[in-house]
C-alpha positions as a Markdown table, in Angstrom:
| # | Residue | x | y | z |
|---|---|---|---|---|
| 1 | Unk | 26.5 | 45.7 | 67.6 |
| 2 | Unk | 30.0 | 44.4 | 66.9 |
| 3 | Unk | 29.3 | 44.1 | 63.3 |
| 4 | Unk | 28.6 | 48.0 | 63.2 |
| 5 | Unk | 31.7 | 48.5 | 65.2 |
| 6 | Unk | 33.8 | 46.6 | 62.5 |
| 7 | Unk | 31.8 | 48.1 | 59.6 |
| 8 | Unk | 32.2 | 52.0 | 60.8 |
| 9 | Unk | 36.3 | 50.6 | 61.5 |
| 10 | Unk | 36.6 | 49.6 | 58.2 |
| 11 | Unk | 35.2 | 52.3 | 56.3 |
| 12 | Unk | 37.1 | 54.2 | 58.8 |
| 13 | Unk | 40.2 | 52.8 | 57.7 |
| 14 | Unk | 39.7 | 53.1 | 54.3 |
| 15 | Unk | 38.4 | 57.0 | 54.3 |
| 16 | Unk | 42.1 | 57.2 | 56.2 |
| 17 | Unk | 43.3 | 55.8 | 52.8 |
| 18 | Unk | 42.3 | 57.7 | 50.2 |
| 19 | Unk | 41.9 | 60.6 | 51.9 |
| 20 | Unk | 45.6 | 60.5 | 52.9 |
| 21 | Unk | 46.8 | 58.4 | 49.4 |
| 22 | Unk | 50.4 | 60.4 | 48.5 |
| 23 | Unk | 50.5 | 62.8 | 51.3 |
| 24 | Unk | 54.1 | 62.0 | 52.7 |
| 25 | Unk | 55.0 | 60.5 | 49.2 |
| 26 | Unk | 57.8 | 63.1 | 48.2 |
| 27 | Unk | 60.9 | 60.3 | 47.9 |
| 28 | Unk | 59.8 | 60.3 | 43.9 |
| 29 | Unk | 62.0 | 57.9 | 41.0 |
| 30 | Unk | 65.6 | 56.5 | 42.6 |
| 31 | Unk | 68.3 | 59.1 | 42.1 |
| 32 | Unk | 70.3 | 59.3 | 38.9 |
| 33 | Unk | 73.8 | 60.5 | 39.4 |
| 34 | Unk | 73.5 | 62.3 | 35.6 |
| 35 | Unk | 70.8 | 64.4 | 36.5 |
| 36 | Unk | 72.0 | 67.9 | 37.8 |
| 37 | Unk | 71.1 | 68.4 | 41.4 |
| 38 | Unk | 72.3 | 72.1 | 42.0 |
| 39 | Unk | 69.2 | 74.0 | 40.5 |
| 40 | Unk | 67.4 | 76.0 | 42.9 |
| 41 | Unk | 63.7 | 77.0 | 42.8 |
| 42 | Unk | 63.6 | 81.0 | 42.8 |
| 43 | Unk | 62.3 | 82.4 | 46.2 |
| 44 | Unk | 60.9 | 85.3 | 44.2 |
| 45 | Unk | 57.5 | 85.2 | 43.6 |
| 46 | Unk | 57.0 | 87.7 | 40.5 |
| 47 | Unk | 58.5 | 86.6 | 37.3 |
| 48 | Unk | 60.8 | 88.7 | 35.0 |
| 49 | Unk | 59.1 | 89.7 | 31.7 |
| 50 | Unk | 62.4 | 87.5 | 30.1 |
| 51 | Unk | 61.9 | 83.9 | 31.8 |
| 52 | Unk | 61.1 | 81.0 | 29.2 |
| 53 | Unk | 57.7 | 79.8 | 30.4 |
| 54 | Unk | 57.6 | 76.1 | 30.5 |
| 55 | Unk | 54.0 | 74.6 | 31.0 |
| 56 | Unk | 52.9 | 71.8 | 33.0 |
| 57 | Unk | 49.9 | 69.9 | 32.7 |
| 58 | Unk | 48.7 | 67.0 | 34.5 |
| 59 | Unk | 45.9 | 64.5 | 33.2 |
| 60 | Unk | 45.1 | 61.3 | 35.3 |
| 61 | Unk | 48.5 | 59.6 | 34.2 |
| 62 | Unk | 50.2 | 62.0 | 32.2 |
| 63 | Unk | 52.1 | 64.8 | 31.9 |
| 64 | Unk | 52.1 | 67.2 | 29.2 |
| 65 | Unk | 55.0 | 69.7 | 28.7 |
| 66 | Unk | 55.3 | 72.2 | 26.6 |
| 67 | Unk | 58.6 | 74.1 | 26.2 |
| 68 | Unk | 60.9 | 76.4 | 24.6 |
| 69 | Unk | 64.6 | 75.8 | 24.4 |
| 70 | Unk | 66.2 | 76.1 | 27.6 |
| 71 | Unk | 70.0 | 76.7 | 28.5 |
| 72 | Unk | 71.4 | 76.2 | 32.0 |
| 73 | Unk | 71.5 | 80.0 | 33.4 |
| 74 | Unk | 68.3 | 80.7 | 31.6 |
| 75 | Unk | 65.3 | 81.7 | 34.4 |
| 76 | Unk | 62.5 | 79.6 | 33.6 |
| 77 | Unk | 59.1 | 80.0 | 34.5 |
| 78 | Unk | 56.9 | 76.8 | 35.2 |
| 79 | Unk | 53.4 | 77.2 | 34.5 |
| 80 | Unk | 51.8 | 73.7 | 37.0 |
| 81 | Unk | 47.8 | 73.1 | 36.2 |
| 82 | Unk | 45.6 | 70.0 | 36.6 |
| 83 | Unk | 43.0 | 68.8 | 34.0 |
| 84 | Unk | 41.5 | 66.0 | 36.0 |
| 85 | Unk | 42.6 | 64.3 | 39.2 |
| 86 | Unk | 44.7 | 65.8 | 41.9 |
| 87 | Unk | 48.0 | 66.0 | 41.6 |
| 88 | Unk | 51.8 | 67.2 | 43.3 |
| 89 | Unk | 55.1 | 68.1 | 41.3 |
| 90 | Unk | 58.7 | 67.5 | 41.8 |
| 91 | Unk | 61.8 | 68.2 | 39.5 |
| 92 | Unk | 64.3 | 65.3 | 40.6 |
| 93 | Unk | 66.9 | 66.4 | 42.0 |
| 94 | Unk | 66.1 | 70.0 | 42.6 |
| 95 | Unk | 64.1 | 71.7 | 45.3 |
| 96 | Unk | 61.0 | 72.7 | 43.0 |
| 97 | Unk | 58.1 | 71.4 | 44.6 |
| 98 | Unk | 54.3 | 71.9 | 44.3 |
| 99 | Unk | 52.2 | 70.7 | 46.5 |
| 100 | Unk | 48.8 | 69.2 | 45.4 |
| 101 | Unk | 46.7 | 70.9 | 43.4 |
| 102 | Unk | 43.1 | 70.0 | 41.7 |
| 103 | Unk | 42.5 | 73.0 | 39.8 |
| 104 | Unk | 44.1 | 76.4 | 39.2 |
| 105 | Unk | 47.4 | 77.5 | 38.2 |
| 106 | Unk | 50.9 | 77.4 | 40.4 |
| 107 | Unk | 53.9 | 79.4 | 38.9 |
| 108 | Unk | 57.0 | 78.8 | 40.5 |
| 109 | Unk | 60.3 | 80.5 | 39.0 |
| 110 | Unk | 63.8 | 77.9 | 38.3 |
| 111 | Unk | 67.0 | 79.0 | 36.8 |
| 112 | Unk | 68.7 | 75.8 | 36.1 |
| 113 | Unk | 72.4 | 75.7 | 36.6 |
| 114 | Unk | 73.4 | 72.8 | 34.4 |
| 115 | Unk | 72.4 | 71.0 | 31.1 |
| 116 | Unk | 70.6 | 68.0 | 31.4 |
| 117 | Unk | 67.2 | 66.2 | 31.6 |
| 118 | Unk | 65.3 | 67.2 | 34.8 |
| 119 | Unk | 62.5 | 64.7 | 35.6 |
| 120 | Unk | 59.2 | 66.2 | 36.4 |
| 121 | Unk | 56.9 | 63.7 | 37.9 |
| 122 | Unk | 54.0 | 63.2 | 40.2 |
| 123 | Unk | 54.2 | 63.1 | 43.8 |
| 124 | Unk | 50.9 | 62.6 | 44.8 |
| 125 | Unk | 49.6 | 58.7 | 44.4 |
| 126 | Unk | 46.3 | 59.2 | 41.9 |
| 127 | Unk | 45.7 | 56.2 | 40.9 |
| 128 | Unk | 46.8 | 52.3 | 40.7 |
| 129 | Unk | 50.7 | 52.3 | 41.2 |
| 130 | Unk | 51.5 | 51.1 | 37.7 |
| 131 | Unk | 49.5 | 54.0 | 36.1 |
| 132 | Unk | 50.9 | 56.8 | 39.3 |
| 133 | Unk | 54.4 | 56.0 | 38.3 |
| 134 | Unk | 54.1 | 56.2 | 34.6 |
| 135 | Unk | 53.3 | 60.1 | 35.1 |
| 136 | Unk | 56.7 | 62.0 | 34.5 |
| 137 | Unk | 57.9 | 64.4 | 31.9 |
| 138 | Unk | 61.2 | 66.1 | 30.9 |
| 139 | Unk | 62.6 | 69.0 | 30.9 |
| 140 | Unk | 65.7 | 69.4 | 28.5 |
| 141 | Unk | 68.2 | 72.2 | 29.4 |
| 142 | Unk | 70.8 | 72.7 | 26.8 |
């Protein structure tokens, strides 16, 4: 009887795990004091017909981007999917968030307010640490 008890604890424990692997994990990469911080998400949900569409695709351990030019002032719209795994966004040092996401499509409109290289990267842990962390992109605004 006790081994049940420590078997059905264990697995348990480790259900607890994965199934809560990344949830509270929003801190992302240490802050970099050259990286603009004053870009807001847009609270608008509809995008204008002139935004630069920037499109985000995550892969277990990548990142893809693919972008137009971008100058601070321009509205961009980000385009979030997922190929495989489950996966969260973050731009460092901004307030555009996504939470996670498995399938599907998440547009979320950002008018950057400064040149620079914005950081995209995963915030939900999907996968060994090494390979989590190595999942970040860039977004260049001129």
């Amino acid at each position: 009887m006790k081994k049940m008890v420590k078997i059905i604890g264990i697995a348990a424990v480790s259900f607890g795990l994965v199934a809560g692997c990344g949830s509270g994990n929003t801190s992302g990469p240490s802050s970099d004091s050259s990286v603009p911080k004053n870009s807001q998400p847009s609270s608008n949900s509809s995008t204008a017909g002139n935004a630069k569409e920037v499109k985000l695709q995550a892969s277990n351990w990548k990142i893809d981007v693919s972008q137009p030019e971008i100058k601070a002032g321009d509205k961009v719209k980000l385009s979030f999917s997922v190929k495989e795994g489950a996966h969260a966004f973050a731009i460092q040092n901004t307030n555009v968030k996504v939470d996670t996401m498995t399938a599907g499509e998440k547009v979320v409109e950002w008018t950057p307010d400064k040149p620079g290289e914005y950081q995209v990267y995963c915030t939900q842990i999907c996968g060994p640490t090494d390979k989590h962390e190595s999942m970040k992109a860039t977004i260049v605004v001129k």
